[in-house]
Short mmCIF file of C-alpha atoms in Angstrom, two decimals:
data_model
loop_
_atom_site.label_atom_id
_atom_site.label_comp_id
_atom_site.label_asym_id
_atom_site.label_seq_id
_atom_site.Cartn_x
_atom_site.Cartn_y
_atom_site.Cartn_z
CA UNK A 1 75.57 -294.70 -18.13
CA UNK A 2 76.99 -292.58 -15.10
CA UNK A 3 79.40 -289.50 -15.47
CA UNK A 4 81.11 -288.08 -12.90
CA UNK A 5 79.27 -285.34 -12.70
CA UNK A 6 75.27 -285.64 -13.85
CA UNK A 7 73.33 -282.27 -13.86
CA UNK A 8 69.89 -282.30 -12.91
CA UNK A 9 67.01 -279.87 -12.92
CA UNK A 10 67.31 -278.07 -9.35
CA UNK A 11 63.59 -277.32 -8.83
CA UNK A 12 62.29 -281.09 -8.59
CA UNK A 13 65.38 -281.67 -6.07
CA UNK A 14 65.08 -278.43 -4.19
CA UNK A 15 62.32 -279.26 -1.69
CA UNK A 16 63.68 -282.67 -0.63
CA UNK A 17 66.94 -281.44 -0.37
CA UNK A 18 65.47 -278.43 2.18
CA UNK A 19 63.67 -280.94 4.14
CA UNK A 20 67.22 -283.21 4.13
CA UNK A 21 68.98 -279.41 5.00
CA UNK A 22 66.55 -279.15 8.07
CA UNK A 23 66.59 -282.77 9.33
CA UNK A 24 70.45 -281.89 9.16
CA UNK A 25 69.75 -278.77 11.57
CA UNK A 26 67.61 -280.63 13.54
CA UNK A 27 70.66 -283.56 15.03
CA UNK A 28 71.57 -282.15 18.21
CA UNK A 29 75.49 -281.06 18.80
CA UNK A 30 77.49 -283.17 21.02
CA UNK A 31 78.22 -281.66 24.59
CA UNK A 32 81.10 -279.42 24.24
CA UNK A 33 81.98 -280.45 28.19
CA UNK A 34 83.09 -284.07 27.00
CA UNK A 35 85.27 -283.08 24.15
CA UNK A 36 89.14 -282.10 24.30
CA UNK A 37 89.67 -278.93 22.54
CA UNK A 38 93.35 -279.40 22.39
CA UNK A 39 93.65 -282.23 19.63
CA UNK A 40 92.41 -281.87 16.67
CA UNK A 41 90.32 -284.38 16.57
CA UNK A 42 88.57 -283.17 19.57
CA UNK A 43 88.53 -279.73 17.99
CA UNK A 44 86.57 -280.89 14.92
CA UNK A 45 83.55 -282.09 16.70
CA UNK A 46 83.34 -278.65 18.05
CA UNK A 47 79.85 -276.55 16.56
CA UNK A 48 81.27 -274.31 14.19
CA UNK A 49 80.40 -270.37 14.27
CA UNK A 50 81.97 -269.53 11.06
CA UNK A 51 80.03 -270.84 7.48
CA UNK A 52 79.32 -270.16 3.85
CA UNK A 53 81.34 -267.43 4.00
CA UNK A 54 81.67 -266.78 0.36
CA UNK A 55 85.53 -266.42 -0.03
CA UNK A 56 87.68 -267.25 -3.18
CA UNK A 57 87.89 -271.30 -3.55
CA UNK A 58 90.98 -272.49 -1.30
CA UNK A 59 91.04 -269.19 0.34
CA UNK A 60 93.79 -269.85 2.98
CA UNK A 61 92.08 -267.72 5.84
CA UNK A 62 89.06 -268.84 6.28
CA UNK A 63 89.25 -272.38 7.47
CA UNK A 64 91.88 -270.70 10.50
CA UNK A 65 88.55 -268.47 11.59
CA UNK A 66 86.06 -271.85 11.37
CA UNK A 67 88.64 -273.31 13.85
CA UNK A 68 88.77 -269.94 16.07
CA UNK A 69 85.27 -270.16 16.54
CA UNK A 70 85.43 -273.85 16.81
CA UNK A 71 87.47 -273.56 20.04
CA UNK A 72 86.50 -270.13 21.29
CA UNK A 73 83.06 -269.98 20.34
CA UNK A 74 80.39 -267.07 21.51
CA UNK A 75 83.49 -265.92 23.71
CA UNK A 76 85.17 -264.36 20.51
CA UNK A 77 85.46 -260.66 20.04
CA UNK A 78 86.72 -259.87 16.46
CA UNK A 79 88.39 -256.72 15.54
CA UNK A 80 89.11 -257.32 11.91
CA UNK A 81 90.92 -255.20 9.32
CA UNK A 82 89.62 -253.83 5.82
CA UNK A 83 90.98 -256.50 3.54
CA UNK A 84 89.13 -259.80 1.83
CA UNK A 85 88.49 -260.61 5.79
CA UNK A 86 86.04 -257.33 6.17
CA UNK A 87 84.52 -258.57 2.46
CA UNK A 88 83.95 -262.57 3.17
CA UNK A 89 83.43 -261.70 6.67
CA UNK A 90 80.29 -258.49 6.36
CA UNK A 91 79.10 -259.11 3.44
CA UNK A 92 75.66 -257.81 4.26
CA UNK A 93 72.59 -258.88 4.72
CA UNK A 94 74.19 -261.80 4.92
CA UNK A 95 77.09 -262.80 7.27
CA UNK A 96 79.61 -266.11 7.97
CA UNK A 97 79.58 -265.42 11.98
CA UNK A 98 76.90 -267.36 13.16
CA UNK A 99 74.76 -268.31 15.91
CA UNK A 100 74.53 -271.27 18.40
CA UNK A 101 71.34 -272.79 19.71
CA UNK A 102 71.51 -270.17 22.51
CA UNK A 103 71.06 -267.22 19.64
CA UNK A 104 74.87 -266.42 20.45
CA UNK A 105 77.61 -265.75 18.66
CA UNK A 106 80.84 -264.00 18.15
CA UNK A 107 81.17 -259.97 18.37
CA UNK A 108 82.93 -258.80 14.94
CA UNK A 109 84.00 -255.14 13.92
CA UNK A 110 85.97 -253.90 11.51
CA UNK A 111 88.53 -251.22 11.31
CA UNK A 112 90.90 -250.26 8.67
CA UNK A 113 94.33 -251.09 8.04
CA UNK A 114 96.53 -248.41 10.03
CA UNK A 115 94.66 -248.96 13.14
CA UNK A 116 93.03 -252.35 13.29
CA UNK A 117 95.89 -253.27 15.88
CA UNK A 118 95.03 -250.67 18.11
CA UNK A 119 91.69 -250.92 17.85
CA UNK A 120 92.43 -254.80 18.87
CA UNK A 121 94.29 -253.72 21.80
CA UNK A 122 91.78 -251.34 22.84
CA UNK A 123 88.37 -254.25 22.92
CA UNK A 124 91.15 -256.04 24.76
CA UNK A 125 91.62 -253.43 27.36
CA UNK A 126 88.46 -252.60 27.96
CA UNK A 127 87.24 -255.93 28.15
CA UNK A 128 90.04 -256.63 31.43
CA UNK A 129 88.52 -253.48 32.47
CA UNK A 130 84.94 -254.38 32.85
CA UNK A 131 86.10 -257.73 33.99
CA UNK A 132 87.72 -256.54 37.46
CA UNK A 133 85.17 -253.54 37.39
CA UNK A 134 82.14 -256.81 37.94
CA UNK A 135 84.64 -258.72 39.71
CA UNK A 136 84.71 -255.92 42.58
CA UNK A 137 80.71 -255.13 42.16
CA UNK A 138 80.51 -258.94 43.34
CA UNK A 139 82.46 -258.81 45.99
CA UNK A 140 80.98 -255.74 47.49
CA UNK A 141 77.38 -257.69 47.21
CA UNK A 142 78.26 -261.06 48.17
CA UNK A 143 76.18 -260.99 50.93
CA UNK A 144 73.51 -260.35 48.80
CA UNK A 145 73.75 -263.13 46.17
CA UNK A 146 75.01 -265.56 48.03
CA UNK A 147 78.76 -266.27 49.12
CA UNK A 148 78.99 -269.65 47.66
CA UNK A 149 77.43 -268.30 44.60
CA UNK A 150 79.99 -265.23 44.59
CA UNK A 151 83.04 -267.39 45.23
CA UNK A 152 82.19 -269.94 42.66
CA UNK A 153 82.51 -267.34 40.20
CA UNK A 154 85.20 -265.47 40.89
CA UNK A 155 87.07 -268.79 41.80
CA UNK A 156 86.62 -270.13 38.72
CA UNK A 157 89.62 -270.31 36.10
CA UNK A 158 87.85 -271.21 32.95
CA UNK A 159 90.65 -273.28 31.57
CA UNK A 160 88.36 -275.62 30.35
CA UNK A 161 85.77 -276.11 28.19
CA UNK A 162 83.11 -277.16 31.67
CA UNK A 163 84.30 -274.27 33.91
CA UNK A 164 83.30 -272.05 30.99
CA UNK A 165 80.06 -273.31 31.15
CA UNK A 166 79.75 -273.67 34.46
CA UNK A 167 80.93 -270.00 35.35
CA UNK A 168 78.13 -268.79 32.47
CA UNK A 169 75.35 -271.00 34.28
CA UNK A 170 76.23 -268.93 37.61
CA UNK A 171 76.42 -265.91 35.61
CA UNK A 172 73.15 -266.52 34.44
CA UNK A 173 72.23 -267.25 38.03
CA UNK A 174 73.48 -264.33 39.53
CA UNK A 175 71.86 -262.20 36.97
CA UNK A 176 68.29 -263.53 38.31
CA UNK A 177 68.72 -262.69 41.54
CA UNK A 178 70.23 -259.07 40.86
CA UNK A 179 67.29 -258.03 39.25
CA UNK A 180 65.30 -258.37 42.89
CA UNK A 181 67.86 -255.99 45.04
CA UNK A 182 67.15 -253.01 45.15
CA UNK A 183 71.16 -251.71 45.71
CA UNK A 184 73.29 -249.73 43.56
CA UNK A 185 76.21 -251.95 43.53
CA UNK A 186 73.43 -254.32 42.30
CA UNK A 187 72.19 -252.60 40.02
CA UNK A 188 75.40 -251.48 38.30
CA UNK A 189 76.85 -255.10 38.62
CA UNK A 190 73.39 -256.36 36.42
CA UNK A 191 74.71 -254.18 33.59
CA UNK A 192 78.00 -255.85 33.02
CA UNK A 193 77.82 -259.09 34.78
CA UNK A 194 78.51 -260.86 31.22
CA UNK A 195 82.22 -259.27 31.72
CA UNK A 196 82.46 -261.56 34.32
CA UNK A 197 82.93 -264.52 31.76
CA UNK A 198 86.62 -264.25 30.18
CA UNK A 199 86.44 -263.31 26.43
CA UNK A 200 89.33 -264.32 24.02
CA UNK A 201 90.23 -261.18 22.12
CA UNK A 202 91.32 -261.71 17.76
CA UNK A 203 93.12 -259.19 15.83
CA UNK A 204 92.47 -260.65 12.72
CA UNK A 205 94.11 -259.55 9.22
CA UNK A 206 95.41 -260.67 5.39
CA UNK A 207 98.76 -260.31 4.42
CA UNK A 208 97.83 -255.91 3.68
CA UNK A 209 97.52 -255.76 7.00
CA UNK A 210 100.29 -257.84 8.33
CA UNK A 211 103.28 -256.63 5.94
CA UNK A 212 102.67 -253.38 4.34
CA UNK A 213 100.32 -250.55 5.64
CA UNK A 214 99.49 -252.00 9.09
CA UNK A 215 102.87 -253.11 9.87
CA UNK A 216 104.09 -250.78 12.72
#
């Protein structure tokens, strides 16, 4: 007496399902530093920061930015043209980019068409900017923090998923201890010591974008 499909009244199923939603939220994700980002399969047990976003049925873009955020996570910044992108993608109050645990998440703004890739370029540049900017505010106050503390930071490469976490526990670290020292360098490094964690930079656009007004 099954059918593929059998409709049911949603009210009656609505608060069991909720609780079932929040158990859901509730399983813990696995640790990020024992998974290999570079297969897929590794990639796919990676906490997504991209959901519900609303697009058409089999829209072709979006399951590219679930994967972005998959392997790049909070470290994404987003410059994003006008297009179905800017729609699925800030479609306020509500938005796909999500949060972690930590209440982080990927920066997104939009720009339009003719200068989304400059406007790219430009988070991109600024962001190496602020990076060496900290990077020579630590060194000046080394002494300060700590040496070991200073060199572990700027010695470390981030190429994998455990040295990013590692190098944003010390950041985290270091950020403590500025907040006692009384020292300029100190207290300018305390402003932007998050720039000393490498950010991956996305220019992201539909086909508009890519082959007609944006194409220069």
């Amino acid at each position: 007496g099954h059918k593929a499909i059998n409709m049911e009244e949603v009210l009656p199923l609505r608060e069991t399902e909720r609780q079932n939603w929040d158990f859901f939220l509730s399983l813990p994700d696995i640790d990020r530093t024992r998974v290999s980002r570079t297969t897929v399969k590794g990639s796919q047990l990676l906490e997504p920061l991209f959901e519900f976003s609303g697009a058409c049925s089999g829209c072709g873009e979006t399951p590219y930015l679930k994967l972005l955020t998959q392997l790049f996570g909070d470290r994404m910044m987003v410059a994003n043209a006008t297009g179905c992108s800017s729609i699925y993608g800030g479609n306020l109050p509500t938005t796909p980019w999500a949060k972690n645990s930590d209440g982080c998440g990927p920066a997104w703004a939009n720009s339009l068409f003719e200068d989304n890739a400059e406007f790219g370029l430009g988070i991109k540049l600024a962001a190496d900017k602020k990076r060496d900017y900290a990077t020579s505010l630590l060194k000046l106050v080394s002494d300060d923090v700590g040496v070991e503390l200073a060199e572990a930071i700027l010695n470390n490469e981030e190429t994998t998923e455990a040295e990013v976490i590692e190098k944003r526990k010390n950041v985290n670290i270091l950020k403590r201890i500025l907040r006692n020292i009384e020292k300029p360098d100190a207290k300018l490094l305390l402003q932007i010591a998050d720039a000393l964690e490498k950010k991956s930079v996305w220019i992201i656009g539909g086909d508009g974008w890519a082959y007609d007004i944006g194409f220069g």
